[in-house]
Each structure stands twice: as C-alpha cells, then as structure tokens.
Tab-separated table of N, CA and C in Angstrom:
chain	number	residue	atom	x	y	z
N	1	MET	N	23.352	-22.057	-12.525
N	1	MET	CA	22.511	-21.405	-11.527
N	1	MET	C	22.670	-22.168	-10.216
N	2	GLY	N	22.951	-21.443	-9.150
N	2	GLY	CA	23.139	-22.059	-7.845
N	2	GLY	C	21.826	-22.342	-7.144
N	3	LEU	N	21.913	-23.041	-6.039
N	3	LEU	CA	20.738	-23.403	-5.256
N	3	LEU	C	19.963	-22.168	-4.805
N	4	PHE	N	20.673	-21.123	-4.339
N	4	PHE	CA	19.990	-19.918	-3.874
N	4	PHE	C	19.143	-19.310	-4.984
N	5	GLU	N	19.715	-19.221	-6.186
N	5	GLU	CA	18.982	-18.637	-7.300
N	5	GLU	C	17.777	-19.499	-7.680
N	6	LYS	N	17.952	-20.840	-7.676
N	6	LYS	CA	16.850	-21.740	-8.021
N	6	LYS	C	15.679	-21.586	-7.061
N	7	LEU	N	15.994	-21.312	-5.815
N	7	LEU	CA	14.938	-21.156	-4.814
N	7	LEU	C	14.427	-19.729	-4.727
N	8	GLY	N	14.989	-18.831	-5.546
N	8	GLY	CA	14.555	-17.440	-5.513
N	8	GLY	C	15.085	-16.693	-4.309
N	9	LEU	N	16.123	-17.243	-3.672
N	9	LEU	CA	16.707	-16.587	-2.512
N	9	LEU	C	17.841	-15.690	-2.966
N	10	SER	N	18.139	-14.723	-2.164
N	10	SER	CA	19.168	-13.762	-2.503
N	10	SER	C	20.409	-13.989	-1.666
N	11	ILE	N	21.518	-13.514	-2.167
N	11	ILE	CA	22.738	-13.550	-1.374
N	11	ILE	C	22.615	-12.651	-0.157
N	12	LEU	N	21.590	-11.815	-0.107
N	12	LEU	CA	21.392	-10.945	1.045
N	12	LEU	C	21.102	-11.743	2.309
N	13	ASN	N	20.740	-12.992	2.182
N	13	ASN	CA	20.431	-13.800	3.355
N	13	ASN	C	21.691	-14.334	4.030
N	14	ARG	N	22.842	-14.120	3.422
N	14	ARG	CA	24.105	-14.565	3.995
N	14	ARG	C	24.650	-13.488	4.919
N	15	SER	N	25.676	-13.821	5.653
N	15	SER	CA	26.327	-12.888	6.568
N	15	SER	C	26.786	-11.646	5.809
N	16	GLU	N	26.528	-10.465	6.383
N	16	GLU	CA	26.830	-9.208	5.712
N	16	GLU	C	27.666	-8.316	6.608
N	17	PRO	N	28.524	-7.501	6.007
N	17	PRO	CA	29.297	-6.560	6.818
N	17	PRO	C	28.390	-5.465	7.372
N	18	ALA	N	28.825	-4.853	8.470
N	18	ALA	CA	28.063	-3.754	9.063
N	18	ALA	C	28.016	-2.586	8.081
N	19	ILE	N	26.923	-1.863	8.112
N	19	ILE	CA	26.736	-0.710	7.238
N	19	ILE	C	26.768	0.540	8.109
N	20	GLU	N	27.622	1.467	7.756
N	20	GLU	CA	27.726	2.713	8.510
N	20	GLU	C	26.602	3.663	8.115
N	21	PRO	N	26.083	4.447	9.072
N	21	PRO	CA	25.099	5.479	8.731
N	21	PRO	C	25.722	6.520	7.799
N	22	VAL	N	24.875	7.216	7.054
N	22	VAL	CA	25.351	8.310	6.207
N	22	VAL	C	25.215	9.622	6.977
N	23	PRO	N	26.068	10.607	6.686
N	23	PRO	CA	25.944	11.903	7.362
N	23	PRO	C	24.642	12.591	6.962
N	24	THR	N	24.018	13.250	7.928
N	24	THR	CA	22.747	13.934	7.679
N	24	THR	C	22.737	15.287	8.379
N	25	PRO	N	21.959	16.230	7.854
N	25	PRO	CA	21.812	17.510	8.538
N	25	PRO	C	20.855	17.367	9.721
N	26	GLU	N	20.993	18.232	10.702
N	26	GLU	CA	20.046	18.270	11.826
N	26	GLU	C	18.926	19.224	11.438
N	27	ASP	N	17.901	18.722	10.796
N	27	ASP	CA	16.795	19.546	10.313
N	27	ASP	C	15.508	18.738	10.430
N	28	PRO	N	14.710	18.989	11.477
N	28	PRO	CA	13.507	18.180	11.685
N	28	PRO	C	12.442	18.341	10.595
N	29	GLN	N	12.525	19.380	9.785
N	29	GLN	CA	11.546	19.579	8.711
N	29	GLN	C	11.984	18.926	7.401
N	30	ALA	N	13.176	18.342	7.397
N	30	ALA	CA	13.724	17.765	6.170
N	30	ALA	C	13.384	16.286	6.041
N	31	VAL	N	13.163	15.867	4.806
N	31	VAL	CA	13.076	14.457	4.439
N	31	VAL	C	14.286	14.212	3.540
N	32	LEU	N	15.063	13.202	3.878
N	32	LEU	CA	16.349	12.980	3.230
N	32	LEU	C	16.302	11.872	2.185
N	33	ALA	N	17.239	11.938	1.263
N	33	ALA	CA	17.370	10.885	0.255
N	33	ALA	C	17.770	9.585	0.950
N	34	PRO	N	17.007	8.511	0.755
N	34	PRO	CA	17.353	7.235	1.382
N	34	PRO	C	18.464	6.485	0.648
N	35	VAL	N	18.751	6.897	-0.584
N	35	VAL	CA	19.780	6.251	-1.398
N	35	VAL	C	20.504	7.305	-2.227
N	36	THR	N	21.672	6.939	-2.717
N	36	THR	CA	22.396	7.761	-3.688
N	36	THR	C	21.943	7.331	-5.074
N	37	GLY	N	21.735	8.306	-5.961
N	37	GLY	CA	21.340	7.955	-7.314
N	37	GLY	C	20.817	9.132	-8.104
N	38	ARG	N	20.096	8.817	-9.168
N	38	ARG	CA	19.537	9.820	-10.075
N	38	ARG	C	18.101	10.137	-9.666
N	39	LEU	N	17.836	11.436	-9.486
N	39	LEU	CA	16.490	11.870	-9.105
N	39	LEU	C	15.496	11.641	-10.236
N	40	VAL	N	14.281	11.262	-9.854
N	40	VAL	CA	13.173	11.093	-10.786
N	40	VAL	C	11.996	11.864	-10.199
N	41	ALA	N	11.430	12.778	-10.966
N	41	ALA	CA	10.246	13.491	-10.493
N	41	ALA	C	9.146	12.473	-10.211
N	42	LEU	N	8.397	12.686	-9.141
N	42	LEU	CA	7.363	11.720	-8.774
N	42	LEU	C	6.378	11.502	-9.925
N	43	GLY	N	6.057	12.547	-10.657
N	43	GLY	CA	5.147	12.428	-11.792
N	43	GLY	C	5.685	11.557	-12.914
N	44	ASP	N	7.000	11.308	-12.910
N	44	ASP	CA	7.625	10.471	-13.939
N	44	ASP	C	7.844	9.024	-13.497
N	45	VAL	N	7.485	8.709	-12.257
N	45	VAL	CA	7.604	7.333	-11.762
N	45	VAL	C	6.550	6.491	-12.474
N	46	SER	N	6.930	5.292	-12.929
N	46	SER	CA	6.039	4.493	-13.782
N	46	SER	C	4.859	3.839	-13.062
N	47	ASP	N	4.767	3.961	-11.754
N	47	ASP	CA	3.628	3.416	-11.003
N	47	ASP	C	2.632	4.547	-10.757
N	48	PRO	N	1.394	4.433	-11.288
N	48	PRO	CA	0.424	5.518	-11.140
N	48	PRO	C	0.064	5.843	-9.688
N	49	ALA	N	0.179	4.885	-8.790
N	49	ALA	CA	-0.109	5.182	-7.378
N	49	ALA	C	0.836	6.265	-6.871
N	50	PHE	N	2.064	6.263	-7.359
N	50	PHE	CA	3.027	7.302	-6.982
N	50	PHE	C	2.907	8.512	-7.892
N	51	SER	N	2.905	8.294	-9.208
N	51	SER	CA	2.950	9.412	-10.152
N	51	SER	C	1.715	10.297	-10.066
N	52	GLN	N	0.583	9.746	-9.647
N	52	GLN	CA	-0.632	10.543	-9.505
N	52	GLN	C	-0.799	11.092	-8.090
N	53	GLY	N	0.196	10.882	-7.241
N	53	GLY	CA	0.173	11.457	-5.900
N	53	GLY	C	-0.736	10.755	-4.912
N	54	MET	N	-1.209	9.553	-5.246
N	54	MET	CA	-2.116	8.837	-4.339
N	54	MET	C	-1.433	8.432	-3.037
N	55	LEU	N	-0.109	8.312	-3.059
N	55	LEU	CA	0.632	7.901	-1.865
N	55	LEU	C	1.450	9.049	-1.290
N	56	GLY	N	1.047	10.275	-1.628
N	56	GLY	CA	1.685	11.445	-1.042
N	56	GLY	C	2.582	12.205	-1.995
N	57	THR	N	3.284	13.160	-1.414
N	57	THR	CA	4.184	14.049	-2.135
N	57	THR	C	5.612	13.566	-1.928
N	58	GLY	N	6.381	13.457	-3.016
N	58	GLY	CA	7.739	12.965	-2.831
N	58	GLY	C	8.573	12.971	-4.080
N	59	VAL	N	9.577	12.087	-4.083
N	59	VAL	CA	10.499	11.954	-5.209
N	59	VAL	C	10.848	10.482	-5.402
N	60	GLY	N	11.319	10.181	-6.591
N	60	GLY	CA	11.875	8.871	-6.887
N	60	GLY	C	13.373	9.007	-7.087
N	61	ILE	N	14.098	7.931	-6.842
N	61	ILE	CA	15.547	7.924	-7.048
N	61	ILE	C	15.933	6.572	-7.647
N	62	LYS	N	16.650	6.607	-8.786
N	62	LYS	CA	17.216	5.382	-9.364
N	62	LYS	C	18.491	5.103	-8.581
N	63	PRO	N	18.509	4.058	-7.763
N	63	PRO	CA	19.618	3.852	-6.831
N	63	PRO	C	20.894	3.337	-7.489
N	64	GLU	N	22.016	3.691	-6.847
N	64	GLU	CA	23.317	3.165	-7.269
N	64	GLU	C	23.749	1.999	-6.389
N	65	GLY	N	23.221	1.925	-5.172
N	65	GLY	CA	23.642	0.896	-4.232
N	65	GLY	C	22.517	-0.044	-3.867
N	66	ASN	N	22.731	-0.811	-2.803
N	66	ASN	CA	21.776	-1.829	-2.363
N	66	ASN	C	21.305	-1.639	-0.926
N	67	VAL	N	21.486	-0.434	-0.383
N	67	VAL	CA	21.077	-0.147	0.987
N	67	VAL	C	20.256	1.130	0.991
N	68	ALA	N	19.136	1.107	1.726
N	68	ALA	CA	18.337	2.318	1.933
N	68	ALA	C	18.514	2.769	3.375
N	69	PHE	N	18.659	4.078	3.548
N	69	PHE	CA	18.871	4.691	4.856
N	69	PHE	C	17.609	5.440	5.264
N	70	SER	N	17.396	5.585	6.563
N	70	SER	CA	16.195	6.261	7.038
N	70	SER	C	16.184	7.710	6.562
N	71	PRO	N	15.071	8.136	5.956
N	71	PRO	CA	14.977	9.511	5.471
N	71	PRO	C	14.642	10.530	6.566
N	72	VAL	N	14.286	10.050	7.762
N	72	VAL	CA	13.908	10.929	8.876
N	72	VAL	C	14.257	10.259	10.203
N	73	THR	N	14.253	11.071	11.253
N	73	THR	CA	14.330	10.541	12.612
N	73	THR	C	12.901	10.351	13.091
N	74	GLY	N	12.590	9.170	13.609
N	74	GLY	CA	11.234	8.904	14.060
N	74	GLY	C	11.036	7.455	14.453
N	75	THR	N	9.789	6.999	14.331
N	75	THR	CA	9.399	5.652	14.729
N	75	THR	C	8.860	4.891	13.526
N	76	VAL	N	9.317	3.657	13.349
N	76	VAL	CA	8.773	2.800	12.294
N	76	VAL	C	7.362	2.409	12.730
N	77	VAL	N	6.360	2.848	11.967
N	77	VAL	CA	4.966	2.587	12.353
N	77	VAL	C	4.312	1.502	11.506
N	78	ALA	N	4.936	1.135	10.386
N	78	ALA	CA	4.382	0.054	9.561
N	78	ALA	C	5.495	-0.559	8.724
N	79	GLU	N	5.355	-1.855	8.504
N	79	GLU	CA	6.249	-2.591	7.618
N	79	GLU	C	5.368	-3.544	6.826
N	80	VAL	N	5.875	-4.015	5.700
N	80	VAL	CA	5.094	-4.948	4.894
N	80	VAL	C	5.762	-6.316	4.904
N	81	LYS	N	4.948	-7.339	4.752
N	81	LYS	CA	5.446	-8.717	4.803
N	81	LYS	C	6.524	-8.971	3.752
N	82	SER	N	6.393	-8.341	2.604
N	82	SER	CA	7.366	-8.547	1.526
N	82	SER	C	8.641	-7.729	1.713
N	83	ALA	N	8.745	-6.982	2.798
N	83	ALA	CA	9.967	-6.302	3.260
N	83	ALA	C	10.498	-5.215	2.333
N	84	HIS	N	9.695	-4.735	1.389
N	84	HIS	CA	10.187	-3.734	0.440
N	84	HIS	C	9.793	-2.302	0.798
N	85	ALA	N	9.065	-2.120	1.892
N	85	ALA	CA	8.600	-0.775	2.240
N	85	ALA	C	8.464	-0.620	3.749
N	86	LEU	N	8.661	0.626	4.194
N	86	LEU	CA	8.491	0.996	5.603
N	86	LEU	C	7.762	2.328	5.669
N	87	LEU	N	6.996	2.529	6.727
N	87	LEU	CA	6.399	3.830	7.005
N	87	LEU	C	6.981	4.301	8.326
N	88	ILE	N	7.564	5.497	8.309
N	88	ILE	CA	8.207	6.056	9.495
N	88	ILE	C	7.512	7.356	9.858
N	89	LYS	N	7.074	7.473	11.109
N	89	LYS	CA	6.477	8.728	11.581
N	89	LYS	C	7.602	9.578	12.141
N	90	ALA	N	7.855	10.694	11.474
N	90	ALA	CA	8.943	11.591	11.855
N	90	ALA	C	8.566	12.396	13.085
N	91	GLN	N	9.580	12.930	13.750
N	91	GLN	CA	9.344	13.793	14.907
N	91	GLN	C	8.514	15.012	14.527
N	92	SER	N	8.586	15.440	13.269
N	92	SER	CA	7.817	16.592	12.788
N	92	SER	C	6.343	16.265	12.601
N	93	GLY	N	5.990	14.980	12.657
N	93	GLY	CA	4.622	14.542	12.390
N	93	GLY	C	4.435	14.011	10.983
N	94	ALA	N	5.432	14.192	10.129
N	94	ALA	CA	5.344	13.669	8.763
N	94	ALA	C	5.341	12.144	8.797
N	95	GLU	N	4.456	11.552	8.012
N	95	GLU	CA	4.426	10.104	7.842
N	95	GLU	C	5.132	9.818	6.524
N	96	VAL	N	6.320	9.240	6.620
N	96	VAL	CA	7.206	9.111	5.465
N	96	VAL	C	7.267	7.653	5.005
N	97	LEU	N	6.873	7.450	3.752
N	97	LEU	CA	6.915	6.127	3.140
N	97	LEU	C	8.237	5.958	2.404
N	98	LEU	N	8.936	4.888	2.704
N	98	LEU	CA	10.138	4.479	1.979
N	98	LEU	C	9.763	3.205	1.238
N	99	HIS	N	9.781	3.260	-0.090
N	99	HIS	CA	9.319	2.148	-0.926
N	99	HIS	C	10.406	1.812	-1.939
N	100	VAL	N	10.906	0.572	-1.915
N	100	VAL	CA	11.998	0.160	-2.795
N	100	VAL	C	11.457	-0.687	-3.937
N	101	GLY	N	11.633	-0.196	-5.152
N	101	GLY	CA	11.225	-0.924	-6.341
N	101	GLY	C	9.755	-0.733	-6.665
N	102	LEU	N	9.447	-0.843	-7.950
N	102	LEU	CA	8.063	-0.743	-8.405
N	102	LEU	C	7.587	-2.151	-8.746
N	103	ASP	N	6.428	-2.502	-8.245
N	103	ASP	CA	5.882	-3.861	-8.356
N	103	ASP	C	6.764	-4.887	-7.656
N	104	SER	N	7.605	-4.421	-6.739
N	104	SER	CA	8.536	-5.308	-6.033
N	104	SER	C	7.832	-6.243	-5.058
N	105	VAL	N	6.567	-5.985	-4.760
N	105	VAL	CA	5.799	-6.902	-3.918
N	105	VAL	C	5.735	-8.283	-4.577
N	106	ALA	N	5.882	-8.327	-5.910
N	106	ALA	CA	5.850	-9.596	-6.648
N	106	ALA	C	7.004	-10.523	-6.265
N	107	LEU	N	8.041	-9.980	-5.634
N	107	LEU	CA	9.175	-10.810	-5.212
N	107	LEU	C	8.892	-11.553	-3.908
N	108	HIS	N	7.788	-11.222	-3.244
N	108	HIS	CA	7.390	-11.887	-1.996
N	108	HIS	C	8.509	-11.899	-0.964
N	109	GLY	N	9.268	-10.804	-0.917
N	109	GLY	CA	10.331	-10.672	0.077
N	109	GLY	C	11.700	-11.133	-0.378
N	110	ALA	N	11.775	-11.889	-1.475
N	110	ALA	CA	13.085	-12.329	-1.974
N	110	ALA	C	13.905	-11.103	-2.361
N	111	GLY	N	15.146	-11.059	-1.905
N	111	GLY	CA	16.024	-9.950	-2.246
N	111	GLY	C	15.901	-8.744	-1.342
N	112	PHE	N	15.082	-8.832	-0.297
N	112	PHE	CA	14.912	-7.716	0.641
N	112	PHE	C	15.221	-8.178	2.055
N	113	ARG	N	15.832	-7.288	2.811
N	113	ARG	CA	16.080	-7.575	4.222
N	113	ARG	C	15.893	-6.299	5.022
N	114	GLN	N	14.844	-6.276	5.833
N	114	GLN	CA	14.615	-5.135	6.720
N	114	GLN	C	15.625	-5.189	7.852
N	115	LEU	N	16.183	-4.042	8.174
N	115	LEU	CA	17.148	-3.938	9.262
N	115	LEU	C	16.511	-3.340	10.505
N	116	VAL	N	15.243	-2.926	10.385
N	116	VAL	CA	14.466	-2.382	11.504
N	116	VAL	C	13.078	-3.007	11.461
N	117	ARG	N	12.352	-2.871	12.539
N	117	ARG	CA	11.003	-3.439	12.647
N	117	ARG	C	10.018	-2.395	13.160
N	118	LYS	N	8.745	-2.691	12.997
N	118	LYS	CA	7.691	-1.822	13.509
N	118	LYS	C	7.929	-1.587	14.998
N	119	GLY	N	7.840	-0.318	15.400
N	119	GLY	CA	8.051	0.064	16.789
N	119	GLY	C	9.456	0.557	17.079
N	120	ASP	N	10.395	0.278	16.176
N	120	ASP	CA	11.773	0.734	16.380
N	120	ASP	C	11.873	2.248	16.208
N	121	GLU	N	12.703	2.854	17.044
N	121	GLU	CA	13.065	4.264	16.883
N	121	GLU	C	14.271	4.292	15.953
N	122	VAL	N	14.239	5.172	14.957
N	122	VAL	CA	15.359	5.275	14.020
N	122	VAL	C	15.824	6.722	13.920
N	123	ARG	N	17.092	6.878	13.637
N	123	ARG	CA	17.659	8.203	13.385
N	123	ARG	C	17.847	8.353	11.877
N	124	ALA	N	17.685	9.559	11.397
N	124	ALA	CA	17.924	9.826	9.981
N	124	ALA	C	19.331	9.368	9.619
N	125	GLY	N	19.439	8.698	8.486
N	125	GLY	CA	20.741	8.278	7.983
N	125	GLY	C	21.198	6.892	8.376
N	126	VAL	N	20.449	6.210	9.268
N	126	VAL	CA	20.850	4.847	9.632
N	126	VAL	C	20.313	3.868	8.581
N	127	PRO	N	21.031	2.776	8.323
N	127	PRO	CA	20.543	1.795	7.358
N	127	PRO	C	19.275	1.112	7.875
N	128	VAL	N	18.255	1.024	7.007
N	128	VAL	CA	16.990	0.409	7.419
N	128	VAL	C	16.574	-0.761	6.528
N	129	LEU	N	17.159	-0.868	5.336
N	129	LEU	CA	16.716	-1.902	4.401
N	129	LEU	C	17.847	-2.224	3.423
N	130	ARG	N	18.059	-3.512	3.183
N	130	ARG	CA	18.975	-3.962	2.122
N	130	ARG	C	18.116	-4.530	1.002
N	131	PHE	N	18.581	-4.353	-0.232
N	131	PHE	CA	17.819	-4.874	-1.366
N	131	PHE	C	18.770	-5.303	-2.476
N	132	ASP	N	18.297	-6.221	-3.286
N	132	ASP	CA	19.099	-6.825	-4.343
N	132	ASP	C	18.648	-6.276	-5.697
N	133	ARG	N	19.361	-5.260	-6.184
N	133	ARG	CA	19.019	-4.648	-7.470
N	133	ARG	C	19.188	-5.637	-8.619
N	134	ASP	N	20.176	-6.518	-8.508
N	134	ASP	CA	20.393	-7.503	-9.573
N	134	ASP	C	19.190	-8.435	-9.708
N	135	LEU	N	18.635	-8.863	-8.584
N	135	LEU	CA	17.457	-9.731	-8.629
N	135	LEU	C	16.275	-8.998	-9.259
N	136	MET	N	16.090	-7.731	-8.889
N	136	MET	CA	14.999	-6.958	-9.497
N	136	MET	C	15.186	-6.877	-11.010
N	137	ALA	N	16.417	-6.629	-11.452
N	137	ALA	CA	16.694	-6.548	-12.889
N	137	ALA	C	16.417	-7.888	-13.569
N	138	GLU	N	16.850	-8.986	-12.938
N	138	GLU	CA	16.604	-10.321	-13.499
N	138	GLU	C	15.117	-10.589	-13.673
N	139	ARG	N	14.309	-10.070	-12.758
N	139	ARG	CA	12.859	-10.297	-12.806
N	139	ARG	C	12.131	-9.221	-13.613
N	140	GLY	N	12.882	-8.298	-14.202
N	140	GLY	CA	12.275	-7.266	-15.041
N	140	GLY	C	11.572	-6.172	-14.257
N	141	LEU	N	11.987	-5.952	-13.013
N	141	LEU	CA	11.346	-4.944	-12.167
N	141	LEU	C	12.177	-3.668	-12.111
N	142	ASP	N	11.499	-2.558	-12.000
N	142	ASP	CA	12.120	-1.242	-11.867
N	142	ASP	C	12.596	-1.087	-10.425
N	143	ASP	N	13.855	-0.716	-10.223
N	143	ASP	CA	14.408	-0.603	-8.867
N	143	ASP	C	14.280	0.795	-8.261
N	144	THR	N	13.493	1.662	-8.859
N	144	THR	CA	13.333	3.023	-8.338
N	144	THR	C	12.910	2.991	-6.873
N	145	VAL	N	13.595	3.802	-6.073
N	145	VAL	CA	13.266	3.963	-4.656
N	145	VAL	C	12.441	5.240	-4.544
N	146	VAL	N	11.282	5.140	-3.910
N	146	VAL	CA	10.397	6.294	-3.758
N	146	VAL	C	10.305	6.651	-2.287
N	147	VAL	N	10.371	7.948	-2.001
N	147	VAL	CA	10.154	8.443	-0.644
N	147	VAL	C	9.079	9.524	-0.739
N	148	THR	N	8.001	9.350	0.052
N	148	THR	CA	6.900	10.315	0.030
N	148	THR	C	6.470	10.675	1.446
N	149	VAL	N	5.901	11.862	1.559
N	149	VAL	CA	5.195	12.260	2.777
N	149	VAL	C	3.740	11.917	2.501
N	150	THR	N	3.209	10.919	3.230
N	150	THR	CA	1.867	10.409	2.937
N	150	THR	C	0.762	11.252	3.549
N	151	ASN	N	1.123	12.194	4.423
N	151	ASN	CA	0.117	13.068	5.036
N	151	ASN	C	0.433	14.540	4.766
N	152	PRO	N	0.553	14.929	3.485
N	152	PRO	CA	0.923	16.311	3.183
N	152	PRO	C	-0.096	17.328	3.683
N	153	GLU	N	-1.331	16.884	3.862
N	153	GLU	CA	-2.373	17.802	4.349
N	153	GLU	C	-2.107	18.275	5.775
N	154	ALA	N	-1.227	17.612	6.489
N	154	ALA	CA	-0.885	18.005	7.861
N	154	ALA	C	0.079	19.196	7.890
N	155	PHE	N	0.537	19.633	6.722
N	155	PHE	CA	1.514	20.711	6.636
N	155	PHE	C	1.004	21.812	5.726
N	156	GLU	N	1.522	23.002	5.949
N	156	GLU	CA	1.192	24.105	5.052
N	156	GLU	C	1.693	23.785	3.649
N	157	ARG	N	2.886	23.191	3.599
N	157	ARG	CA	3.426	22.778	2.303
N	157	ARG	C	4.470	21.669	2.486
N	158	VAL	N	4.585	20.860	1.457
N	158	VAL	CA	5.650	19.864	1.332
N	158	VAL	C	6.218	20.108	-0.055
N	159	GLU	N	7.514	20.458	-0.108
N	159	GLU	CA	8.068	20.841	-1.402
N	159	GLU	C	9.443	20.228	-1.632
N	160	PRO	N	9.787	20.041	-2.910
N	160	PRO	CA	11.121	19.537	-3.228
N	160	PRO	C	12.181	20.505	-2.711
N	161	ALA	N	13.290	19.959	-2.274
N	161	ALA	CA	14.358	20.792	-1.719
N	161	ALA	C	15.705	20.425	-2.323
N	162	CYS	N	15.683	19.884	-3.533
N	162	CYS	CA	16.941	19.478	-4.156
N	162	CYS	C	16.978	20.009	-5.580
N	163	ALA	N	18.179	20.187	-6.061
N	163	ALA	CA	18.366	20.656	-7.430
N	163	ALA	C	19.320	19.697	-8.131
N	164	GLY	N	19.219	19.646	-9.435
N	164	GLY	CA	20.114	18.782	-10.195
N	164	GLY	C	19.524	17.412	-10.430
N	165	ASP	N	20.322	16.572	-11.072
N	165	ASP	CA	19.861	15.238	-11.450
N	165	ASP	C	20.305	14.149	-10.491
N	166	GLU	N	21.368	14.406	-9.739
N	166	GLU	CA	21.936	13.396	-8.849
N	166	GLU	C	21.751	13.810	-7.394
N	167	VAL	N	21.649	12.810	-6.533
N	167	VAL	CA	21.504	13.077	-5.100
N	167	VAL	C	22.304	12.023	-4.339
N	168	VAL	N	22.812	12.409	-3.179
N	168	VAL	CA	23.520	11.445	-2.332
N	168	VAL	C	22.643	11.106	-1.136
N	169	ALA	N	22.753	9.885	-0.665
N	169	ALA	CA	21.991	9.462	0.514
N	169	ALA	C	22.295	10.416	1.665
N	170	GLY	N	21.238	10.876	2.329
N	170	GLY	CA	21.382	11.795	3.450
N	170	GLY	C	21.176	13.247	3.078
N	171	ALA	N	21.106	13.559	1.782
N	171	ALA	CA	20.853	14.935	1.341
N	171	ALA	C	19.360	15.239	1.459
N	172	VAL	N	19.021	16.495	1.689
N	172	VAL	CA	17.623	16.910	1.802
N	172	VAL	C	16.975	16.854	0.418
N	173	VAL	N	15.842	16.131	0.308
N	173	VAL	CA	15.099	16.070	-0.956
N	173	VAL	C	13.716	16.688	-0.847
N	174	LEU	N	13.156	16.727	0.366
N	174	LEU	CA	11.847	17.347	0.603
N	174	LEU	C	11.925	18.154	1.889
N	175	ARG	N	11.088	19.192	1.952
N	175	ARG	CA	11.017	19.980	3.174
N	175	ARG	C	9.544	20.217	3.505
N	176	THR	N	9.202	20.033	4.769
N	176	THR	CA	7.836	20.297	5.234
N	176	THR	C	7.819	21.636	5.960
N	177	ALA	N	6.698	22.315	5.898
N	177	ALA	CA	6.565	23.594	6.613
N	177	ALA	C	5.117	23.791	7.016
C-alpha cells in the first residue's frame, strides 16, 4: 500500500489530462445523463432519500467511468464540502442535483475532485466532477450516480425520457414541461 492509499488520498489529486465535453442536444427542457452506464430506476436506488423521492424526480446510473458531466446548462448554486454533489439551476428553472455515490459523504472528499465551483456558469456536457470508483469499491460504497430535479413542483411534469438499460453521457434522461 502506497503513501496516498495510507492517507486515504486518491490518485485523482495528481496531474490529470484534460477532459473533453460530451456531445449534447440543444434542448432547454432536457436533463442529460451525467455519466455513461446502466440505468437504475430511482425507486430501485438503495438510498431511501432518493428512492422515496425526497430529493426530487430522477434516475440513477451505475457509471462506467470516473467523470461526471453537467446534466444541464445553468449556474452551480450549491456544492458540498465532501465534493460528491452539486446543485445546478438550469436555464429552464429546474434545480438539478448531481450526486455521485451513495453514502459517499463518508469519504470526506477523498476520491472526489470538483471541476467547477458555486457561482460558475456551466454548459450541458462539460466535465464538472471527477471521482474514484475504485476507492468507493474498496470502502464498500455504492458508486451509483443520481441526477434529480429537486423542484418538480415548478413544472407541469418531470418525466423519464430514456428507454433501455444503458445510457451514454449527454443523452436525455429526463424532460421537464
């Protein structure tokens, strides 16, 4: 075990190559997949705060990679000290929560690196967060990435907009109307 592992630090703290944005549709009512992976119905997410809809309407995704991309164009309005979640207010008015991992707050920021900060303007599809799936697995944590609209009452409806079991980052997963 190396020094970084002994201290609970991740290789994410080292110099990293630039990450290119993913292609996205121009659709202000769309909420996009922040990662590529296997879709999980929100009701099947193992955290009751998500599965019972307490944090809004959305989907879970079992990620294949270690980068999360912005699900909407808007402004980062909140970030957490442990760097595993962001809240982005979309141009449509949707307040979109991007949350990486379940119980990942227990890592106290180890294995996470925010690429944006509160107040930043972001475009859909740009990289906003790096995360270490291997570290989550080592600590016995679920790496499911959840994206929700936390203010569904502001819309006539918020509904799933994807079919199948797999999704690619930048694909539409939710639509507001």
